[in-house]
Tab-separated table of C-alpha atoms and ligand atoms in Angstrom:
chain	number	residue	atom	x	y	z
A	1	UNK	CA	20.954	73.083	142.299
A	2	UNK	CA	19.799	69.991	144.168
A	3	UNK	CA	22.814	69.578	146.413
A	4	UNK	CA	22.750	67.978	149.856
A	5	UNK	CA	24.222	69.773	152.869
A	6	UNK	CA	27.408	68.253	154.166
A	7	UNK	CA	25.964	68.238	157.687
A	8	UNK	CA	23.189	65.864	156.635
A	9	UNK	CA	25.592	63.721	154.640
A	10	UNK	CA	27.933	63.385	157.641
A	11	UNK	CA	25.094	62.858	160.152
A	12	UNK	CA	23.897	59.961	157.987
A	13	UNK	CA	27.452	58.609	157.767
A	14	UNK	CA	27.696	58.745	161.568
A	15	UNK	CA	24.430	56.821	161.869
A	16	UNK	CA	25.655	54.239	159.385
A	17	UNK	CA	29.175	54.068	160.842
A	18	UNK	CA	30.968	54.885	157.598
A	19	UNK	CA	33.195	57.636	156.184
A	20	UNK	CA	32.666	59.804	153.090
A	21	UNK	CA	35.420	60.715	150.654
A	22	UNK	CA	35.773	64.406	149.786
A	23	UNK	CA	37.395	64.671	146.389
A	24	UNK	CA	38.840	67.865	144.927
A	25	UNK	CA	37.869	69.106	141.474
A	26	UNK	CA	39.218	71.647	139.009
A	27	UNK	CA	37.633	70.544	135.767
A	28	UNK	CA	35.027	68.555	133.851
A	29	UNK	CA	36.923	65.265	133.760
A	30	UNK	CA	37.345	65.180	137.537
A	31	UNK	CA	33.662	65.942	138.192
A	32	UNK	CA	32.646	63.212	135.742
A	33	UNK	CA	35.094	60.641	137.141
A	34	UNK	CA	33.886	61.181	140.725
A	35	UNK	CA	30.178	61.146	139.817
A	36	UNK	CA	30.618	58.006	137.683
A	37	UNK	CA	32.314	56.244	140.598
A	38	UNK	CA	29.493	57.386	142.891
A	39	UNK	CA	26.902	55.975	140.485
A	40	UNK	CA	28.833	52.737	140.006
A	41	UNK	CA	28.993	52.159	143.763
A	42	UNK	CA	25.759	53.971	144.766
A	43	UNK	CA	27.713	56.258	147.093
A	44	UNK	CA	26.932	59.654	148.598
A	45	UNK	CA	29.871	61.967	147.928
A	46	UNK	CA	31.471	65.307	148.762
A	47	UNK	CA	32.984	67.329	145.955
A	48	UNK	CA	35.227	70.138	147.085
A	49	UNK	CA	36.938	73.086	145.460
A	50	UNK	CA	39.866	75.038	146.846
A	51	UNK	CA	40.344	78.728	146.197
A	52	UNK	CA	42.869	77.723	143.549
A	53	UNK	CA	40.295	75.497	141.874
A	54	UNK	CA	37.679	78.262	141.845
A	55	UNK	CA	40.184	80.561	140.211
A	56	UNK	CA	41.335	77.947	137.698
A	57	UNK	CA	37.873	76.785	136.639
A	58	UNK	CA	36.076	80.122	137.145
A	59	UNK	CA	33.178	80.202	139.635
A	60	UNK	CA	30.476	80.232	136.966
A	61	UNK	CA	31.913	77.193	135.170
A	62	UNK	CA	32.228	75.370	138.488
A	63	UNK	CA	28.640	76.211	139.387
A	64	UNK	CA	27.293	74.874	136.116
A	65	UNK	CA	29.493	71.759	136.213
A	66	UNK	CA	27.958	70.934	139.592
A	67	UNK	CA	24.479	71.800	138.375
A	68	UNK	CA	25.025	69.378	135.491
A	69	UNK	CA	26.260	66.734	137.944
A	70	UNK	CA	23.028	66.952	139.962
A	71	UNK	CA	20.956	66.754	136.766
A	72	UNK	CA	22.817	63.818	135.243
A	73	UNK	CA	23.154	61.894	138.540
A	74	UNK	CA	19.891	62.676	140.372
A	75	UNK	CA	20.157	59.473	142.420
A	76	UNK	CA	23.426	60.578	144.077
A	77	UNK	CA	23.502	62.691	147.269
A	78	UNK	CA	26.294	65.162	146.628
A	79	UNK	CA	27.517	68.083	148.746
A	80	UNK	CA	29.646	70.941	147.393
A	81	UNK	CA	32.280	72.142	149.836
A	82	UNK	CA	34.739	75.051	149.909
A	83	UNK	CA	38.106	73.536	150.814
A	84	UNK	CA	40.397	75.705	153.000
A	85	UNK	CA	38.480	78.985	153.007
A	86	UNK	CA	41.033	81.585	154.141
A	87	UNK	CA	38.602	84.268	155.324
A	88	UNK	CA	34.921	84.899	156.070
A	89	UNK	CA	34.766	86.726	152.700
A	90	UNK	CA	35.894	83.612	150.803
A	91	UNK	CA	33.300	81.528	152.664
A	92	UNK	CA	30.598	84.108	151.941
A	93	UNK	CA	31.383	84.100	148.228
A	94	UNK	CA	31.148	80.288	148.224
A	95	UNK	CA	27.768	80.389	149.988
A	96	UNK	CA	26.535	83.027	147.513
A	97	UNK	CA	27.643	80.719	144.708
A	98	UNK	CA	25.592	77.786	146.043
A	99	UNK	CA	28.115	75.743	148.038
A	100	UNK	CA	26.319	73.737	150.743
A	101	UNK	CA	29.373	73.614	152.998
A	102	UNK	CA	32.412	75.752	153.729
A	103	UNK	CA	35.668	75.259	155.549
A	104	UNK	CA	36.945	78.242	157.495
A	105	UNK	CA	40.596	77.389	158.016
A	106	UNK	CA	41.464	79.780	160.821
A	107	UNK	CA	44.467	77.686	161.811
A	108	UNK	CA	46.280	79.875	159.297
A	109	UNK	CA	46.097	83.624	158.749
A	110	UNK	CA	44.401	84.997	155.632
A	111	UNK	CA	47.593	84.493	153.576
A	112	UNK	CA	47.030	80.720	154.010
A	113	UNK	CA	50.622	80.362	155.209
A	114	UNK	CA	51.196	81.958	158.617
A	115	UNK	CA	50.020	79.872	161.606
A	116	UNK	CA	47.324	81.802	163.508
A	117	UNK	CA	46.705	81.868	167.255
A	118	UNK	CA	43.772	80.154	168.959
A	119	UNK	CA	41.752	83.323	169.647
A	120	UNK	CA	41.971	84.432	165.995
A	121	UNK	CA	40.856	80.971	164.894
A	122	UNK	CA	37.866	81.010	167.272
A	123	UNK	CA	36.844	84.521	166.190
A	124	UNK	CA	36.865	84.021	162.400
A	125	UNK	CA	35.380	80.530	162.620
A	126	UNK	CA	32.549	81.714	164.877
A	127	UNK	CA	31.840	84.538	162.421
A	128	UNK	CA	31.528	82.037	159.567
A	129	UNK	CA	29.332	79.694	161.641
A	130	UNK	CA	26.864	82.536	162.369
A	131	UNK	CA	26.734	83.527	158.709
A	132	UNK	CA	26.653	80.010	157.211
A	133	UNK	CA	24.139	78.444	159.591
A	134	UNK	CA	21.738	81.333	158.938
A	135	UNK	CA	21.609	79.957	155.361
A	136	UNK	CA	21.622	76.297	156.394
A	137	UNK	CA	25.203	75.844	155.204
A	138	UNK	CA	27.596	73.456	157.003
A	139	UNK	CA	30.904	74.656	158.502
A	140	UNK	CA	34.186	72.791	158.915
A	141	UNK	CA	36.903	74.300	161.116
A	142	UNK	CA	40.509	73.312	161.605
A	143	UNK	CA	42.597	73.179	164.744
A	144	UNK	CA	46.292	72.406	164.509
A	145	UNK	CA	48.231	72.573	161.244
A	146	UNK	CA	49.176	69.986	158.647
A	147	UNK	CA	52.536	69.572	156.995
A	148	UNK	CA	53.115	70.147	153.309
A	149	UNK	CA	51.798	72.796	150.955
A	150	UNK	CA	49.141	72.278	148.323
A	151	UNK	CA	47.388	74.793	146.081
A	152	UNK	CA	49.462	77.429	147.903
A	153	UNK	CA	47.891	76.512	151.272
A	154	UNK	CA	49.940	75.519	154.285
A	155	UNK	CA	52.681	76.729	156.613
A	156	UNK	CA	54.693	73.552	156.034
A	157	UNK	CA	54.742	73.248	159.828
A	158	UNK	CA	53.064	70.394	161.730
A	159	UNK	CA	51.194	71.294	164.935
A	160	UNK	CA	49.177	68.372	166.239
A	161	UNK	CA	45.668	69.112	167.510
A	162	UNK	CA	45.349	69.328	171.307
A	163	UNK	CA	42.203	67.361	172.315
A	164	UNK	CA	41.389	69.623	175.267
A	165	UNK	CA	41.641	72.690	173.057
A	166	UNK	CA	39.496	70.928	170.438
A	167	UNK	CA	36.700	70.639	172.970
A	168	UNK	CA	36.879	74.346	173.785
A	169	UNK	CA	37.097	75.229	170.083
A	170	UNK	CA	33.956	73.315	169.154
A	171	UNK	CA	32.015	74.713	172.134
A	172	UNK	CA	32.960	78.295	171.309
A	173	UNK	CA	32.577	78.141	167.530
A	174	UNK	CA	29.688	75.710	166.946
A	175	UNK	CA	31.337	74.046	163.928
A	176	UNK	CA	29.704	70.959	162.424
A	177	UNK	CA	32.956	69.283	161.488
A	178	UNK	CA	36.521	69.599	162.708
A	179	UNK	CA	39.687	68.980	160.725
A	180	UNK	CA	42.299	67.530	163.031
A	181	UNK	CA	46.063	67.494	162.574
A	182	UNK	CA	47.492	64.085	163.408
A	183	UNK	CA	50.734	64.306	161.467
A	184	UNK	CA	49.511	64.060	157.867
A	185	UNK	CA	50.605	66.457	155.139
A	186	UNK	CA	49.125	67.854	151.966
A	187	UNK	CA	50.631	66.764	148.651
A	188	UNK	CA	52.394	63.588	147.513
A	189	UNK	CA	55.373	63.656	149.874
A	190	UNK	CA	53.796	62.835	153.212
A	191	UNK	CA	56.118	60.241	154.729
A	192	UNK	CA	59.560	58.926	153.845
A	193	UNK	CA	58.642	55.453	155.077
A	194	UNK	CA	55.429	53.587	155.709
A	195	UNK	CA	53.803	55.435	158.654
A	196	UNK	CA	52.846	53.425	161.725
A	197	UNK	CA	50.200	54.271	164.324
A	198	UNK	CA	52.596	56.440	166.342
A	199	UNK	CA	53.776	58.523	163.381
A	200	UNK	CA	50.129	59.142	162.549
A	201	UNK	CA	49.075	59.971	166.144
A	202	UNK	CA	45.797	58.095	165.785
A	203	UNK	CA	45.374	58.356	169.568
A	204	UNK	CA	44.551	62.057	169.083
A	205	UNK	CA	41.524	61.093	166.993
A	206	UNK	CA	40.416	58.623	169.626
A	207	UNK	CA	40.754	61.188	172.411
A	208	UNK	CA	38.942	63.952	170.515
A	209	UNK	CA	36.159	61.528	169.626
A	210	UNK	CA	35.731	60.635	173.304
A	211	UNK	CA	35.487	64.308	174.249
A	212	UNK	CA	33.307	65.310	171.274
A	213	UNK	CA	31.261	62.252	170.289
A	214	UNK	CA	28.831	64.213	168.047
A	215	UNK	CA	31.410	66.325	166.171
A	216	UNK	CA	32.296	64.963	162.748
A	217	UNK	CA	36.063	64.637	162.384
A	218	UNK	CA	37.867	65.336	159.125
A	219	UNK	CA	41.152	63.889	157.918
A	220	UNK	CA	43.009	66.169	155.517
A	221	UNK	CA	45.986	65.108	153.441
A	222	UNK	CA	44.633	61.576	153.362
A	223	UNK	CA	45.666	60.326	149.970
A	224	UNK	CA	47.251	56.894	150.201
A	225	UNK	CA	49.771	57.565	147.390
A	226	UNK	CA	49.632	53.970	146.077
A	227	UNK	CA	52.970	52.666	144.845
A	228	UNK	CA	51.485	51.422	141.560
A	229	UNK	CA	50.300	54.938	140.626
A	230	UNK	CA	53.738	56.416	141.377
A	231	UNK	CA	55.388	53.531	139.470
A	232	UNK	CA	53.271	54.160	136.357
A	233	UNK	CA	54.287	57.820	136.310
A	234	UNK	CA	57.971	56.967	136.715
A	235	UNK	CA	57.817	54.109	134.194
A	236	UNK	CA	56.657	56.550	131.522
A	237	UNK	CA	59.220	59.297	132.063
A	238	UNK	CA	58.012	60.875	135.304
A	239	UNK	CA	60.189	61.702	138.280
A	240	UNK	CA	58.397	61.123	141.590
A	241	UNK	CA	60.659	60.368	144.552
A	242	UNK	CA	59.890	57.348	146.776
A	243	UNK	CA	57.030	58.417	149.049
A	244	UNK	CA	54.293	57.076	151.332
A	245	UNK	CA	50.784	58.340	152.011
A	246	UNK	CA	48.186	57.471	154.631
A	247	UNK	CA	47.432	53.726	154.545
A	248	UNK	CA	43.759	52.956	153.905
A	249	UNK	CA	43.664	50.728	157.027
A	250	UNK	CA	44.628	53.728	159.198
A	251	UNK	CA	41.788	55.751	157.688
A	252	UNK	CA	39.452	52.843	158.447
A	253	UNK	CA	40.702	52.927	162.042
A	254	UNK	CA	39.872	56.650	162.126
A	255	UNK	CA	36.360	55.967	160.790
A	256	UNK	CA	35.788	53.734	163.828
A	257	UNK	CA	36.574	56.802	165.969
A	258	UNK	CA	34.417	59.541	164.481
A	259	UNK	CA	36.230	60.388	161.222
A	260	UNK	CA	33.425	61.066	158.714
A	261	UNK	CA	35.091	63.129	155.969
A	262	UNK	CA	38.293	62.035	154.297
A	263	UNK	CA	39.999	64.444	151.908
A	264	UNK	CA	41.588	62.867	148.855
A	265	UNK	CA	43.193	64.911	146.093
A	266	UNK	CA	46.742	63.737	145.376
A	267	UNK	CA	45.681	60.179	144.469
A	268	UNK	CA	43.469	61.468	141.630
A	269	UNK	CA	46.266	63.711	140.400
A	270	UNK	CA	48.691	60.788	140.368
A	271	UNK	CA	46.190	58.515	138.596
A	272	UNK	CA	45.476	61.079	135.872
A	273	UNK	CA	49.130	61.934	135.307
A	274	UNK	CA	50.172	58.276	135.041
A	275	UNK	CA	47.415	57.521	132.541
A	276	UNK	CA	48.261	60.536	130.410
A	277	UNK	CA	52.010	59.758	130.413
A	278	UNK	CA	51.252	56.168	129.412
A	279	UNK	CA	48.960	57.265	126.576
A	280	UNK	CA	51.579	59.696	125.281
A	281	UNK	CA	54.307	57.042	125.399
A	282	UNK	CA	52.223	54.338	123.753
A	283	UNK	CA	51.028	56.410	120.834
A	284	UNK	CA	53.180	59.485	120.200
A	285	UNK	CA	51.377	60.285	116.951
A	286	UNK	CA	47.987	60.855	118.656
A	287	UNK	CA	46.995	64.468	119.175
A	288	UNK	CA	43.279	64.316	120.023
A	289	UNK	CA	42.971	65.338	123.718
A	290	UNK	CA	40.193	62.786	124.148
A	291	UNK	CA	42.760	60.063	123.441
A	292	UNK	CA	44.587	60.807	126.713
A	293	UNK	CA	41.803	62.414	128.784
A	294	UNK	CA	39.607	59.317	128.532
A	295	UNK	CA	42.143	56.992	130.195
A	296	UNK	CA	42.916	59.771	132.714
A	297	UNK	CA	39.234	59.919	133.629
A	298	UNK	CA	39.012	56.131	133.899
A	299	UNK	CA	42.077	56.026	136.167
A	300	UNK	CA	40.609	58.684	138.471
A	301	UNK	CA	37.272	56.869	138.569
A	302	UNK	CA	39.071	53.672	139.568
A	303	UNK	CA	40.824	55.394	142.499
A	304	UNK	CA	37.595	57.033	143.678
A	305	UNK	CA	35.715	53.733	143.461
A	306	UNK	CA	38.380	51.974	145.540
A	307	UNK	CA	38.292	54.708	148.217
A	308	UNK	CA	34.486	54.683	148.373
A	309	UNK	CA	34.569	50.953	148.979
A	310	UNK	CA	37.278	51.284	151.628
A	311	UNK	CA	35.456	54.101	153.472
A	312	UNK	CA	32.196	52.110	153.562
A	313	UNK	CA	30.043	54.729	151.822
A	314	UNK	CA	28.927	52.420	148.991
A	315	UNK	CA	25.235	51.582	148.753
A	316	UNK	CA	24.219	54.636	150.811
A	317	UNK	CA	23.557	57.105	147.953
A	318	UNK	CA	19.831	57.272	148.472
A	319	UNK	CA	19.292	56.342	152.094
A	320	UNK	CA	17.623	59.696	152.712
A	321	UNK	CA	15.905	62.679	151.107
A	322	UNK	CA	17.871	65.929	151.110
A	323	UNK	CA	16.940	68.529	153.709
A	324	UNK	CA	16.780	71.883	151.917
A	325	UNK	CA	19.056	74.754	152.947
A	326	UNK	CA	16.127	76.825	154.317
A	327	UNK	CA	14.963	73.829	156.389
A	328	UNK	CA	18.516	73.327	157.707
A	329	UNK	CA	18.621	77.029	158.628
A	330	UNK	CA	15.450	76.540	160.693
A	331	UNK	CA	17.033	73.572	162.495
A	332	UNK	CA	20.105	75.601	163.439
A	333	UNK	CA	17.882	78.449	164.608
A	334	UNK	CA	15.743	76.176	166.752
A	335	UNK	CA	18.382	73.734	168.052
A	336	UNK	CA	21.438	75.987	168.227
A	337	UNK	CA	24.653	75.526	166.260
A	338	UNK	CA	25.336	72.114	167.742
A	339	UNK	CA	22.592	70.061	166.147
A	340	UNK	CA	21.673	66.836	167.815
A	341	UNK	CA	22.395	63.952	165.489
A	342	UNK	CA	19.025	62.308	165.002
B	1	ZN	ZN1	43.447	70.216	153.499
């Protein structure tokens, strides 16, 4: 599979001063929608799969969907990332499967629910860094915990990232990218009113970026939950309570301060559900799944396109040739875990 490593993708984004959306997939339609948006906007992209997604789709199906994506869209630099790996074993199985990046989320214990202590987090993350970098694979760690629960991951408890601890964490683990907790949550119900800069604790991002200028920062739970997507669902029989996500302009502020990877999942789910509900309502006699999956795919593509434009990744799909995994492994061996961004 001709995938790009996430490290290279994020290094290039840092050079270009833009962010890259990381979109979650479970099935064919999502992979196609994301890759079509990437082609339309000539964007590099990160596709990520949670443990739940790997179970739902089956690892072999997921592998071949991504292999097909690289064949059909050879002009697009795409990285495949394990979202919220809960243990070194999960990360190892992802690497064996061909993922070019893994997240070891040691902010939670292996159950994906219980908040873990700092020393546990350092230990398991370091273990994954040693293993992954030996194969040229990128590693994302997490310090602090997000609110909300998604795909069975999360303690539901918010613990903001401590910038001083972040510095120690990166030094001791050697991670390429760090997910920071600034008050966002997984899922659709992030905020009960439009969040301002204080609610979002953007100053934490700024402080971590000052301490760790070459570490790529990651924003989880960063769907914007646009009102029009929620309205469409509710207009056609859905029941989504009033809710607010992370405003795109706040993400853009983060990108100015070292945020390179932005995780978006909920917005695609909302777009697909609204489109399917609308199709059902408009033509109740239709029963060909393509009748409702086509508009669902188009709605997801539209959201992805809009995010790619907002994050600034458009036009950068082929700025560079992929560095192979073995060549990346050599770089880590020669330069140490903390690569210098060239
Ligand atoms: Zn997450």
